XYZ file of C-alpha atoms in Angstrom:
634
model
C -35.766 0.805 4.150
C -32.053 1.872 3.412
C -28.814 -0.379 3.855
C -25.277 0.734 3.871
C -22.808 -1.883 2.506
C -21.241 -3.944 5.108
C -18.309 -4.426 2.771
C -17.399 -2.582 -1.048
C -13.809 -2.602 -2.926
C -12.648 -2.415 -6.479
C -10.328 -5.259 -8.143
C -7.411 -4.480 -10.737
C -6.404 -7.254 -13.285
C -2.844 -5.677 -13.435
C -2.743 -6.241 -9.700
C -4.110 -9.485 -9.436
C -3.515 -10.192 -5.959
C -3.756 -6.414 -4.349
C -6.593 -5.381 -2.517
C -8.320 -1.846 -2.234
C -10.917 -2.210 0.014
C -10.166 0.377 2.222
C -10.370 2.965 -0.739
C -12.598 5.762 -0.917
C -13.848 5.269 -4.310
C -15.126 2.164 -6.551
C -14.181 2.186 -10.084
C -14.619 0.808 -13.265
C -13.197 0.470 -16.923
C -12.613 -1.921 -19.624
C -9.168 -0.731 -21.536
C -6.548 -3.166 -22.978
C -3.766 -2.875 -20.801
C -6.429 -3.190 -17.340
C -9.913 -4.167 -15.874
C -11.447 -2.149 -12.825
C -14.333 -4.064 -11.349
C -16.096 -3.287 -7.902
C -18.303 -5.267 -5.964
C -20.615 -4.781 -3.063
C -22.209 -6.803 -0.245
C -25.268 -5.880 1.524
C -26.753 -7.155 5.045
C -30.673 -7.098 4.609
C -32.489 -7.472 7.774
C -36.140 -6.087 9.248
C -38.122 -7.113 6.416
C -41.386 -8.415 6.437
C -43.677 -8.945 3.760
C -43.007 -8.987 0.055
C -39.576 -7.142 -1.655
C -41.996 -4.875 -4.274
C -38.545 -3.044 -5.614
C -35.137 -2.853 -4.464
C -32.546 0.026 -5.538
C -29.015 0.291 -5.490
C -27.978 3.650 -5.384
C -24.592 4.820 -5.998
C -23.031 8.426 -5.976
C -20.836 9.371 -9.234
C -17.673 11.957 -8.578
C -16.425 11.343 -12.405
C -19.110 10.264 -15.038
C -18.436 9.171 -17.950
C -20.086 7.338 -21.338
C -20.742 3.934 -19.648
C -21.894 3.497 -15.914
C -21.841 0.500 -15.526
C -23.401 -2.727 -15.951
C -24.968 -4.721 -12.604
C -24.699 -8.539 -11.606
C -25.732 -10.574 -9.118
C -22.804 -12.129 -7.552
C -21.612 -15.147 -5.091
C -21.415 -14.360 -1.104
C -17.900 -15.988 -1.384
C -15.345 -16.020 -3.078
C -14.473 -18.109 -6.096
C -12.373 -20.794 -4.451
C -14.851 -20.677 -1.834
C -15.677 -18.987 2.052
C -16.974 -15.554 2.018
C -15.361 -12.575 0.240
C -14.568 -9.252 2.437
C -13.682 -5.991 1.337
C -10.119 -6.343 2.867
C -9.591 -9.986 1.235
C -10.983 -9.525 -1.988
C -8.567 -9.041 -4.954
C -8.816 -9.670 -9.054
C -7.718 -13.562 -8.334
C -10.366 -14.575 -5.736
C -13.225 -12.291 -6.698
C -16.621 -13.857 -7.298
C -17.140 -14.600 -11.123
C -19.635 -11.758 -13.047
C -22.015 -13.952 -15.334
C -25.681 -14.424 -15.999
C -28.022 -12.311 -16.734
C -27.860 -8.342 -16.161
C -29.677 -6.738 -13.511
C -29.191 -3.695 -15.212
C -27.396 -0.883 -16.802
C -26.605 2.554 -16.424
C -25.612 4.138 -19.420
C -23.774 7.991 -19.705
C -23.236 9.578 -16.465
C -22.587 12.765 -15.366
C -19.957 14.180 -12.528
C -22.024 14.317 -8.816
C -25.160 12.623 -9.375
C -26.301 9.548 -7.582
C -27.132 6.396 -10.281
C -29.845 3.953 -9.470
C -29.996 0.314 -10.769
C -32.999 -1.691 -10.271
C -31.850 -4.580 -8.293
C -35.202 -5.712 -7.122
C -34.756 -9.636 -8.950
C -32.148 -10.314 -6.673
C -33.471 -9.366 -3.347
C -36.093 -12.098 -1.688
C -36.212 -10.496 1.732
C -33.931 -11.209 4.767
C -30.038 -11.979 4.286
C -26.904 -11.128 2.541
C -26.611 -9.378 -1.051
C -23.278 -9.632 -3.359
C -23.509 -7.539 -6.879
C -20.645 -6.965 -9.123
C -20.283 -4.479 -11.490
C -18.172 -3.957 -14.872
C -17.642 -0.992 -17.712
C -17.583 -1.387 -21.313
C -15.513 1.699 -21.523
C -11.954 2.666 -21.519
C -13.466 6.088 -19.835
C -13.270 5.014 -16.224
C -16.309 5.968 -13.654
C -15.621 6.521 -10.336
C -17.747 6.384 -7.608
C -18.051 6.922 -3.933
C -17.323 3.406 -1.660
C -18.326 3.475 2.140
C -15.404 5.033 3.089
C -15.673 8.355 1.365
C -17.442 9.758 4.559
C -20.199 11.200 2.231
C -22.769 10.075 -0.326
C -22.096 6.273 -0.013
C -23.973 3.402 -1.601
C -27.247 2.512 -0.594
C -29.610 -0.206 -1.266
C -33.027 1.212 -0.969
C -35.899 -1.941 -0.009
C -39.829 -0.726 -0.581
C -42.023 -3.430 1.047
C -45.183 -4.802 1.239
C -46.343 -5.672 4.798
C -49.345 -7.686 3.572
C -51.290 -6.547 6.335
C -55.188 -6.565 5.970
C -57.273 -3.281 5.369
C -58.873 -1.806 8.432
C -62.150 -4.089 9.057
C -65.401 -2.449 8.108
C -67.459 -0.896 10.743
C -70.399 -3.081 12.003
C -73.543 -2.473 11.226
C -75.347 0.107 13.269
C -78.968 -0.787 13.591
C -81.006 2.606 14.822
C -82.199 1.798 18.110
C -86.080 2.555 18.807
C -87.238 3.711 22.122
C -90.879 2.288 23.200
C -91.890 5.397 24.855
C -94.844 3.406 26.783
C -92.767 1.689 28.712
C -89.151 3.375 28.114
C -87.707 -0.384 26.640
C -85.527 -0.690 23.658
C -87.422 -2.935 21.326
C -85.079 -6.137 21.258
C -85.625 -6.873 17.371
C -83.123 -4.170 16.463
C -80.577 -5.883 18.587
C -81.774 -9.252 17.743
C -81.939 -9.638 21.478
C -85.370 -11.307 22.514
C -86.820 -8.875 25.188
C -87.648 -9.954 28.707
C -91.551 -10.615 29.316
C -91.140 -8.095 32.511
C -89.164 -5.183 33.519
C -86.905 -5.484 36.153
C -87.620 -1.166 36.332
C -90.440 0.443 36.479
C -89.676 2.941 33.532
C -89.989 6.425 33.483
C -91.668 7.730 30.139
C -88.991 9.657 28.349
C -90.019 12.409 26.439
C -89.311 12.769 22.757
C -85.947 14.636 22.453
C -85.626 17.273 19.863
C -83.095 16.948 17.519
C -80.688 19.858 17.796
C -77.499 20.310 15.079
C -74.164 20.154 16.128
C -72.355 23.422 15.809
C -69.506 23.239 12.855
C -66.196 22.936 14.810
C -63.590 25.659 14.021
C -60.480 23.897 12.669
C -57.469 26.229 12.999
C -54.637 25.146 10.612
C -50.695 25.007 11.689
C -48.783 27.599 10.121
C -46.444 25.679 6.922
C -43.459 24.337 8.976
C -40.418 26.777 7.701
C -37.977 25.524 5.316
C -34.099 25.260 6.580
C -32.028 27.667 5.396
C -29.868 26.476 2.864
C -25.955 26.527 3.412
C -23.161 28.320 1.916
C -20.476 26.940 0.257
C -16.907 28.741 1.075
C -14.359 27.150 -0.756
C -11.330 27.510 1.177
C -8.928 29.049 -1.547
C -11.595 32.046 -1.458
C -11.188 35.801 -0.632
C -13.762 35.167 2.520
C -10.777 32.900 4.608
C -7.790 33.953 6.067
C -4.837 32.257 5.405
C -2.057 32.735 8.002
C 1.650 31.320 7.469
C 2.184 29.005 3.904
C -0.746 27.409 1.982
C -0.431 26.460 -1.635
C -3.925 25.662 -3.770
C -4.430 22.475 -6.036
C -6.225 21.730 -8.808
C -8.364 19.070 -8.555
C -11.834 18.043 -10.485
C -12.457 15.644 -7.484
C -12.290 19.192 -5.361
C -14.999 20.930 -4.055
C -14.639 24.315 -6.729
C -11.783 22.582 -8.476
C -9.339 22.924 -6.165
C -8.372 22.757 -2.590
C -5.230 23.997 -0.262
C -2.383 22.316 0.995
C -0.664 23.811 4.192
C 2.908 23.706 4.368
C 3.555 21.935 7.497
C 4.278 24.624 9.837
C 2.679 24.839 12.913
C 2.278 28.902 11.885
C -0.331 27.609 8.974
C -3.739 28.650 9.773
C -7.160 29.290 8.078
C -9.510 31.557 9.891
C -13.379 32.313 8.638
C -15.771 34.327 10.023
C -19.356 33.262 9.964
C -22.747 33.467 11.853
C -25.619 30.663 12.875
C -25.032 27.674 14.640
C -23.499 25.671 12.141
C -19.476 24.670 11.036
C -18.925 21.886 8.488
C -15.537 21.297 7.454
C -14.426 19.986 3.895
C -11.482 18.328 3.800
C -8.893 15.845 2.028
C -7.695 12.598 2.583
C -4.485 11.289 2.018
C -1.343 8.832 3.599
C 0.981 11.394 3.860
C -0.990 13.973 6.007
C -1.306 14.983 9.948
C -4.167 15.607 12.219
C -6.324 18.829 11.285
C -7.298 21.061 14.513
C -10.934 22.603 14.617
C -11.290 26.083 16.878
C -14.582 27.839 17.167
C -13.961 31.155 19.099
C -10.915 30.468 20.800
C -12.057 27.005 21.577
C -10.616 23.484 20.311
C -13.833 21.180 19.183
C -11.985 18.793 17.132
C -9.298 17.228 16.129
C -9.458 14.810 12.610
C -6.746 12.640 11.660
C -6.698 13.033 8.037
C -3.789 10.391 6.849
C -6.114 7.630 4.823
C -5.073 4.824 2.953
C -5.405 6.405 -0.773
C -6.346 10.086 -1.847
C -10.332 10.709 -0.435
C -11.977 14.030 -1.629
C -15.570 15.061 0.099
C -14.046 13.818 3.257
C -16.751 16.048 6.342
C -16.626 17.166 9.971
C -19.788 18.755 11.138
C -19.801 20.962 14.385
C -23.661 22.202 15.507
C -25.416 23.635 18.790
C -22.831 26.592 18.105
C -25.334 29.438 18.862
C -26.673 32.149 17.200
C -24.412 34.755 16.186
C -20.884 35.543 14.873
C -18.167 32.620 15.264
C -14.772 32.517 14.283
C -13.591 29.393 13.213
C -10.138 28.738 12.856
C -8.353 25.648 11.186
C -4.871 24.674 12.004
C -2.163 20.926 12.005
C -1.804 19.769 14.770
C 0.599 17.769 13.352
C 2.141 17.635 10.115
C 0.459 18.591 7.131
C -3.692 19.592 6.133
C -5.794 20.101 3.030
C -8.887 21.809 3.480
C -11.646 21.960 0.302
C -14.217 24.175 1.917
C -16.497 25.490 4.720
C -20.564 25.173 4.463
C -21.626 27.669 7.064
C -25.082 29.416 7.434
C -23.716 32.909 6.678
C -20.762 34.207 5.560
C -20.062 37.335 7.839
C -17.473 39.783 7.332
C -14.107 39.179 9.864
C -14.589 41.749 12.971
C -11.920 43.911 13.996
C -10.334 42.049 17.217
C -7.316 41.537 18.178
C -5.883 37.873 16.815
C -6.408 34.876 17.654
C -4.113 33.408 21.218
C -2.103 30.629 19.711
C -3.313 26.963 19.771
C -1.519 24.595 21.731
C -1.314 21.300 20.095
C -3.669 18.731 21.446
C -1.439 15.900 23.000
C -2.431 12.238 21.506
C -1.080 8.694 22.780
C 0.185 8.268 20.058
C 3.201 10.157 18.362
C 2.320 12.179 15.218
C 2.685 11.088 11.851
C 5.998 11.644 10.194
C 5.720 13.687 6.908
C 8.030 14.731 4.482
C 10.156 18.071 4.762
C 8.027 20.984 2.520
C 9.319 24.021 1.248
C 7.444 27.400 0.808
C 6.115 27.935 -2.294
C 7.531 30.700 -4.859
C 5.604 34.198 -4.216
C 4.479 34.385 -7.745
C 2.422 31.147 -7.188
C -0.751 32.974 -6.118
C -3.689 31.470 -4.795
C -6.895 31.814 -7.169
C -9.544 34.486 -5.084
C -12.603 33.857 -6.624
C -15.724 35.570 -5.386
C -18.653 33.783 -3.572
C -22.444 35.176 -3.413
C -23.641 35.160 0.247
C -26.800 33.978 -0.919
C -25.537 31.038 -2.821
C -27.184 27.541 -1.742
C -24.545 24.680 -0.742
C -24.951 22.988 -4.406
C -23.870 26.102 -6.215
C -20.164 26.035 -6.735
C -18.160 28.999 -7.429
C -16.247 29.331 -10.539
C -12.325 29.890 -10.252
C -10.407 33.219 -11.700
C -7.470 31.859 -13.471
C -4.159 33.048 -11.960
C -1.275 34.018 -13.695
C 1.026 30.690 -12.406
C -1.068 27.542 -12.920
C -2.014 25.332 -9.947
C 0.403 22.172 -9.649
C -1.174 18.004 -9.393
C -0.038 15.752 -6.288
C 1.015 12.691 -8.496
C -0.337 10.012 -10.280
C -0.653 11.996 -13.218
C -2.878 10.118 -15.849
C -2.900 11.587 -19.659
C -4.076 9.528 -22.253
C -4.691 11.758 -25.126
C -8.427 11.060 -26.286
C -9.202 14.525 -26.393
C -6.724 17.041 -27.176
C -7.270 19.066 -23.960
C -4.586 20.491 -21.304
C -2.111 20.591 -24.313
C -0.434 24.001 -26.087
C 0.831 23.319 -29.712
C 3.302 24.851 -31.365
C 4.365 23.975 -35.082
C 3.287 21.088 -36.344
C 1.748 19.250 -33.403
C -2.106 18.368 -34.043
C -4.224 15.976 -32.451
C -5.071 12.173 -34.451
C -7.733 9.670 -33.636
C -6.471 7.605 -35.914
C -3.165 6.370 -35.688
C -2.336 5.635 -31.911
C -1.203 3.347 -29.301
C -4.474 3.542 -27.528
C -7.830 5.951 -28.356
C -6.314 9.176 -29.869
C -2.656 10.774 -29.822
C -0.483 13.836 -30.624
C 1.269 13.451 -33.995
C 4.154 15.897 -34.657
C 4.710 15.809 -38.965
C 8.270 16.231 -39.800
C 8.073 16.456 -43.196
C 8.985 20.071 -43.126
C 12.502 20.942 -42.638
C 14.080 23.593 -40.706
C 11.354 23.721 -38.161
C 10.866 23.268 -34.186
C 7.431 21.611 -32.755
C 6.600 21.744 -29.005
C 3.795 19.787 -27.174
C 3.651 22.225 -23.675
C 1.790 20.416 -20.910
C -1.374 23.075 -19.304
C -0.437 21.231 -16.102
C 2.023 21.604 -13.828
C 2.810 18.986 -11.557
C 3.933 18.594 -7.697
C 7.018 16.463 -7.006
C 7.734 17.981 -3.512
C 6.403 14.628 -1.684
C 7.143 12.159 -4.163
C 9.956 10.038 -3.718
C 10.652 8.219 -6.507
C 8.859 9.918 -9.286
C 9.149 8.549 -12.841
C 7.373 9.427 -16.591
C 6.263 6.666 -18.713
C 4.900 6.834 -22.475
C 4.553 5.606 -25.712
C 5.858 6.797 -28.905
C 6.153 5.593 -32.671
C 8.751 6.911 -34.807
C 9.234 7.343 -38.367
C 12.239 9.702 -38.749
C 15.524 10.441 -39.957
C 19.126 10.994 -39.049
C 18.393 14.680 -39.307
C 15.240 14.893 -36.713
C 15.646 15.167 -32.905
C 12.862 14.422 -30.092
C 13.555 15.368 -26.883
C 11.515 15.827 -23.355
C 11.940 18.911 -22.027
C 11.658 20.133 -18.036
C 10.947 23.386 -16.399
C 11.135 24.453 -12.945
C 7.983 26.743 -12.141
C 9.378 30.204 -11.538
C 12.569 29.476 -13.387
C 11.580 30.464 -17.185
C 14.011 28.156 -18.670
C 13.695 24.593 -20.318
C 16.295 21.494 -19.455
C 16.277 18.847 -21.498
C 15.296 15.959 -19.789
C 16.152 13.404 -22.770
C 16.650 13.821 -26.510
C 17.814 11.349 -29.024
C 18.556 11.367 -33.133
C 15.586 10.340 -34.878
C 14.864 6.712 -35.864
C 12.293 4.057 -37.393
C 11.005 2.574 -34.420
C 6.965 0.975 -33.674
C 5.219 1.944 -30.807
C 7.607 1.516 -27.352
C 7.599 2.245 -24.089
C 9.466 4.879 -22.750
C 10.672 5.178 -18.841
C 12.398 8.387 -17.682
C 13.397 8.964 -13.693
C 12.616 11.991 -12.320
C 14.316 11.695 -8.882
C 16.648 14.558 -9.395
C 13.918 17.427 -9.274
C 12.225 15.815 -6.545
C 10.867 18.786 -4.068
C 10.212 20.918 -6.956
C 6.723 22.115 -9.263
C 7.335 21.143 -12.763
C 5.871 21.421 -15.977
C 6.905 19.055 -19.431
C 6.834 19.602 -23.174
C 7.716 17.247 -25.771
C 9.534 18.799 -28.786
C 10.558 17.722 -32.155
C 13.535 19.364 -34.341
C 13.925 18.919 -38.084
C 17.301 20.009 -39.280
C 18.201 20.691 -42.831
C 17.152 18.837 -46.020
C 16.812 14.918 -46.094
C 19.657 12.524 -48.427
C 18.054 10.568 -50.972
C 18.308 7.526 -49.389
C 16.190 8.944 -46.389
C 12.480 9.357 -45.511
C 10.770 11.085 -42.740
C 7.215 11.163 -41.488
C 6.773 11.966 -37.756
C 6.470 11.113 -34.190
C 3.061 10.173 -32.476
C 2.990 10.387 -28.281
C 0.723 8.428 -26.449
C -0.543 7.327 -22.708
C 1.649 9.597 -20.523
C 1.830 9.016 -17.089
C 3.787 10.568 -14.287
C 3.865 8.395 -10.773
C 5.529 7.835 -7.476
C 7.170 4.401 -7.600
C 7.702 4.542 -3.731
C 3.639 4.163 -3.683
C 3.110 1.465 -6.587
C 6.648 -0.745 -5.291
C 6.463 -3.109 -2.686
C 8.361 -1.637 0.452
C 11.244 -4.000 -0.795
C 11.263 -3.638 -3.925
C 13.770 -0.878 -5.437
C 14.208 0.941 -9.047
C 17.001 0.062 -11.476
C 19.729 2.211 -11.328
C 19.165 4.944 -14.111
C 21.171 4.879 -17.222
C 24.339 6.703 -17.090
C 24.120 9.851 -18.702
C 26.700 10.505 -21.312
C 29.206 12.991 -21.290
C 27.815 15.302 -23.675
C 28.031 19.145 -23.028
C 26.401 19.926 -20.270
C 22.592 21.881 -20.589
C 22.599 25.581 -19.018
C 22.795 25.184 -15.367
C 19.154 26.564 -13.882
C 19.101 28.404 -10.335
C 15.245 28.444 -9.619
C 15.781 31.152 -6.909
C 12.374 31.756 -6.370
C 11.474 28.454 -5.026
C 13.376 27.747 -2.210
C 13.146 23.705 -2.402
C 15.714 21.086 -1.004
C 18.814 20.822 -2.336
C 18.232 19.351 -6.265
C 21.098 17.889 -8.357
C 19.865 17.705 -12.243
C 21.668 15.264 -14.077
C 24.866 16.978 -15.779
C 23.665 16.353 -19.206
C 20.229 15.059 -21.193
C 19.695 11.648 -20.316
C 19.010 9.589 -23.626
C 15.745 7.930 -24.668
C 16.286 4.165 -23.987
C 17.088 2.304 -27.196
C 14.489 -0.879 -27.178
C 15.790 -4.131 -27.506
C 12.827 -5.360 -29.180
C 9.555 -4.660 -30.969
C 6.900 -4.586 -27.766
C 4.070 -6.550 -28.717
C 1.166 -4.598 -28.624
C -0.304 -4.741 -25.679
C 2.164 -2.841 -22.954
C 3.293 -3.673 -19.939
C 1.165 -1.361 -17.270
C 2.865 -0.078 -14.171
C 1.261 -0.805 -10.981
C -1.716 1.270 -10.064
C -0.694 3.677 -6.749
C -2.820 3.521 -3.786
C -4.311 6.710 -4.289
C -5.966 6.646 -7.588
C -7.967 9.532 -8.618
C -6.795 10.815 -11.418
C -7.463 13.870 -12.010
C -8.811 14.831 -15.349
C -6.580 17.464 -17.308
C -9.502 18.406 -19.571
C -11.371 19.499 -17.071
C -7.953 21.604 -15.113
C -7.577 25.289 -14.376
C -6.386 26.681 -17.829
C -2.830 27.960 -16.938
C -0.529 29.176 -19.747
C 2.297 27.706 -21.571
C 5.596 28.124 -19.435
C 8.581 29.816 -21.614
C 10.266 28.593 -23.966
């Protein structure tokens, strides 16, 4: 027996009182500055006889060294009535305590993880658990709303019900053959003094073998024929009007593609067999995604969700056998499609195109999204190549392309591996000295030099609205050192410093930098360090370390309400070289007129730092694990 959850959310304990039950993913992590926890109810009904195991089975999009540890948990919440996944927040959550129903140590990216739950489950009724990390690696796994692979709780009962009664005794019955009678002692029976017949003497039969029956065996039922996985950046679709492609480790392939929001934007794929399932992404900024098969509109999916949800799958069957044409369009506003899983790949015939598609009218008007601009030619989708043959679990590996692929934001780098990073001078990874786990260290201890830290990743501001980076740093340098953040607009080959600031002697502070002016626009960031000339006797220099980087949209972590400081006035230095990135033709930018300084503290932060409030959309995506993409120049 398999249960769904009837409710399943995650808590924050840097959002005490927010709620993200309606997410498509459960997470958890211990780290210093925040506590994921998620918790899970179950409605157990049907059973009869006695609970022999019980499983809970959860499915793992991002592994990591600790899975999780299993509680049993209270049906209500702490102050009392019963918890839902839309009430349930850090503050009112059911305490974790006891004893551990179990653990499940390391692991590993798309793999379900089973817990034996069976000590909490006595039959009938409703099931809380909680779980909790030891690890600062967060694990994320699918909730109920992911729309594939969500958590079950497996039951295996036994009914109790007695074996199948032994067959009677079968005493061989004994013909008299004077007088035809069954003799009445092998029935126990005591046999009548007279016969109501006369009998007629039967004669002795002769035994005569049964013939062997022929037993003719059913042919092996034939195995399904396994899909194939098309990612949708691949050579096999069409792509028709303006799509850009993502990277993503939460994508299907590592990456999926975003359409532009034209209603020109279309993905065709040819295929045979009587079988469509669509791939798709989640998010609260995107339209309603139009299904054709041959000309004909099947489906419409309204893919605007409440955070980012990868995996997200339509399936269309009873298509026929054959060739199809399937062709994927918005009907309103904007689309990201991950991949197809068809039966056969087939190649595109030679017809005449596809009639346009009229827009399926809705009650409701569509969903208002945010102006996009085309993307620069030189951003190529990646074309990788896909076996026919392949079954649906074997994923394609990307060809790197010469531009990289650009990250929707929150953008999450904390530096415990030394990943996604290109170093030049005297930049070098330490585990030892750092705000949190590991950090880059830049030594300035030799003179006349000039270190950059180039982020791998470039990252998508085109629908944020109030984008900002935040990260730590410690200091221990001179009058004579500069550290600066540098910019670059993809396609534009040319740096702008973003901030810079004389060195200083300064512990480990948070740093907050608005990035509102290149909103619209693909970027990519370095960090760079300048040692000028020899030192004055009175001065010493070590270096700078950089730690827990992150780039978010305000306008998703703010209350509606709430609004951002006014940015400090930038000082009327001479101006940086002005930048015309003419091959991305993005709304109308003004960069601020000159390098906006690095906030001087006030005071020494005590050491634990004040976190900004988690987005709605959180999955992260993991910048080890990106599309290598080379460093942007200098």
């Amino acid at each position: 027996m398999s249960f769904t959850p009837s409710g399943d959310a995650r808590v924050l304990s840097r959002n005490p009182d927010s709620n993200y039950g309606s997410a498509a993913e459960l997470r958890l992590r211990l780290h210093s500055t925040e506590i994921y926890r998620s918790y899970l109810k179950f409605t157990v009904s049907g059973v009869s006889g006695t609970v022999t195991r019980a499983t809970l089975r959860l499915f793992t999009y991002d592994g990591g060294p600790d899975g999780g540890t299993v509680y049993a948990v209270s049906n209500d919440y702490a102050a009392g009535g019963e918890w839902s996944e839309l009430g349930i927040t850090w503050n009112n959550a059911p305490a974790l305590g006891g004893t551990a129903l179990a653990s499940a140590g390391a692991v590993t990216d798309n793999t379900w993880v089973e817990l034996d739950v069976t000590a909490a489950i006595a039959g009938n009724g409703t099931y809380s658990f909680g779980l909790e990390s030891a690890s600062s690696n967060s694990v994320y796994y699918n909730s109920k709303e992911a729309g594939i692979n969500p958590p079950e709780l497996v039951i295996e009962v036994d009914t109790g019900a007695p074996l199948a009664p032994a067959s009677a005794p079968v005493f061989p019955a004994t013909i008299d053959p004077t007088n035809g009678r069954i003799t009445g002692d092998t029935l126990n029976v005591e046999p009548s003094a007279t016969s109501v017949v006369a009998p007629t003497p039967l004669p002795t039969p002769t035994p005569t073998l049964a013939a062997t029956p022929t037993v003719t065996l059913a042919p092996p039922p034939t195995a399904l024929p396994a899909l194939v996985l098309v990612e949708a950046e691949s050579s096999h679709v069409q792509q028709a009007g303006s799509w850009t492609a993502y990277a993503s480790t939460a994508a299907s392939g590592g990456a999926y593609v975003f359409s532009s929001g034209s209603p020109a934007d279309g993905l065709t794929l040819t295929f045979s067999g009587p079988r469509l399932d669509v791939i798709y992404v989640g998010h609260p900024a995107l339209g309603v995604l139009g299904i054709e098969v041959d000309g004909v509109l099947l489906e419409t999916r309204d893919t605007a969700t409440a955070d980012s949800a990868f995996g997200l799958m339509t399936s269309l069957s009873g298509l026929g056998e054959g060739l199809h044409t399937a062709h994927l369009f918005a009907v309103s506003g904007t689309v990201a499609v991950d991949a197809f899983a068809v039966l056969e790949v087939a190649a595109p015939p030679a017809a005449t195109p596809l009639p346009p598609t009229e827009a399926v009218p809705t009650d409701s008007a569509p969903a208002e999204s945010t102006p996009t601009e085309a993307v620069p030619t030189d951003i190529a989708p990646p074309t990788p190549e896909i076996s026919p043959t392949a079954p649906l679990a074997t994923l394609p590996a990307l060809t790197p392309t010469a531009t990289p692929l650009a990250l929707l934001l929150p953008w999450v780098e904390t530096f415990d591996t030394g990943a996604g990073w290109v170093v030049d001078g005297a930049w070098r990874h330490d585990a030892q000295t750092a705000y949190q786990g590991a950090a880059w260290f830049a030594d300035s201890q030799e003179r006349g030099q000039r270190s950059t830290l180039t982020a791998e990743t470039w990252l998508d501001l085109r629908w944020a609205a109030q984008p900002v980076l935040t990260f730590w740093a410690r200091e221990m340098l001179s009058s004579g050192d500069t550290l600066a953040v540098d910019l670059t607009i993809a396609g534009s080959g040319t740096w702008i410093a973003l901030a810079e600031r004389t060195g200083a002697v300064r512990d480990w502070t948070q740093h907050t930098l608005d990035l509102t002016p290149y909103r619209g626009l693909v970027i990519g960031l370095r960090f760079r360090l300048e040692t000028a000339g020899s030192l004055t006797n009175s001065e010493t220099t070590l270096g700078v370390w950089i730690d827990e980087l992150r780039v978010e949209d305000l306008a998703l972590a703010l209350p509606p309400t709430a609004t951002l400081p006014p940015p400090a006035p930038a000082p009327t230095s001479t101006p940086p070289p002005t930048v015309t990135p003419t091959p991305i033709p993005a709304p109308t930018v003004t960069p601020s007129p000159s390098a906006t300084p690095l906030p001087e503290p006030t005071a020494v932060p005590s050491p634990v730092p004040t976190a900004t409030e988690e987005p709605p959309s959180p999955v992260p995506p993991d910048p080890t694990e990106q599309e290598p993409a080379p460093t942007p120049g200098p």
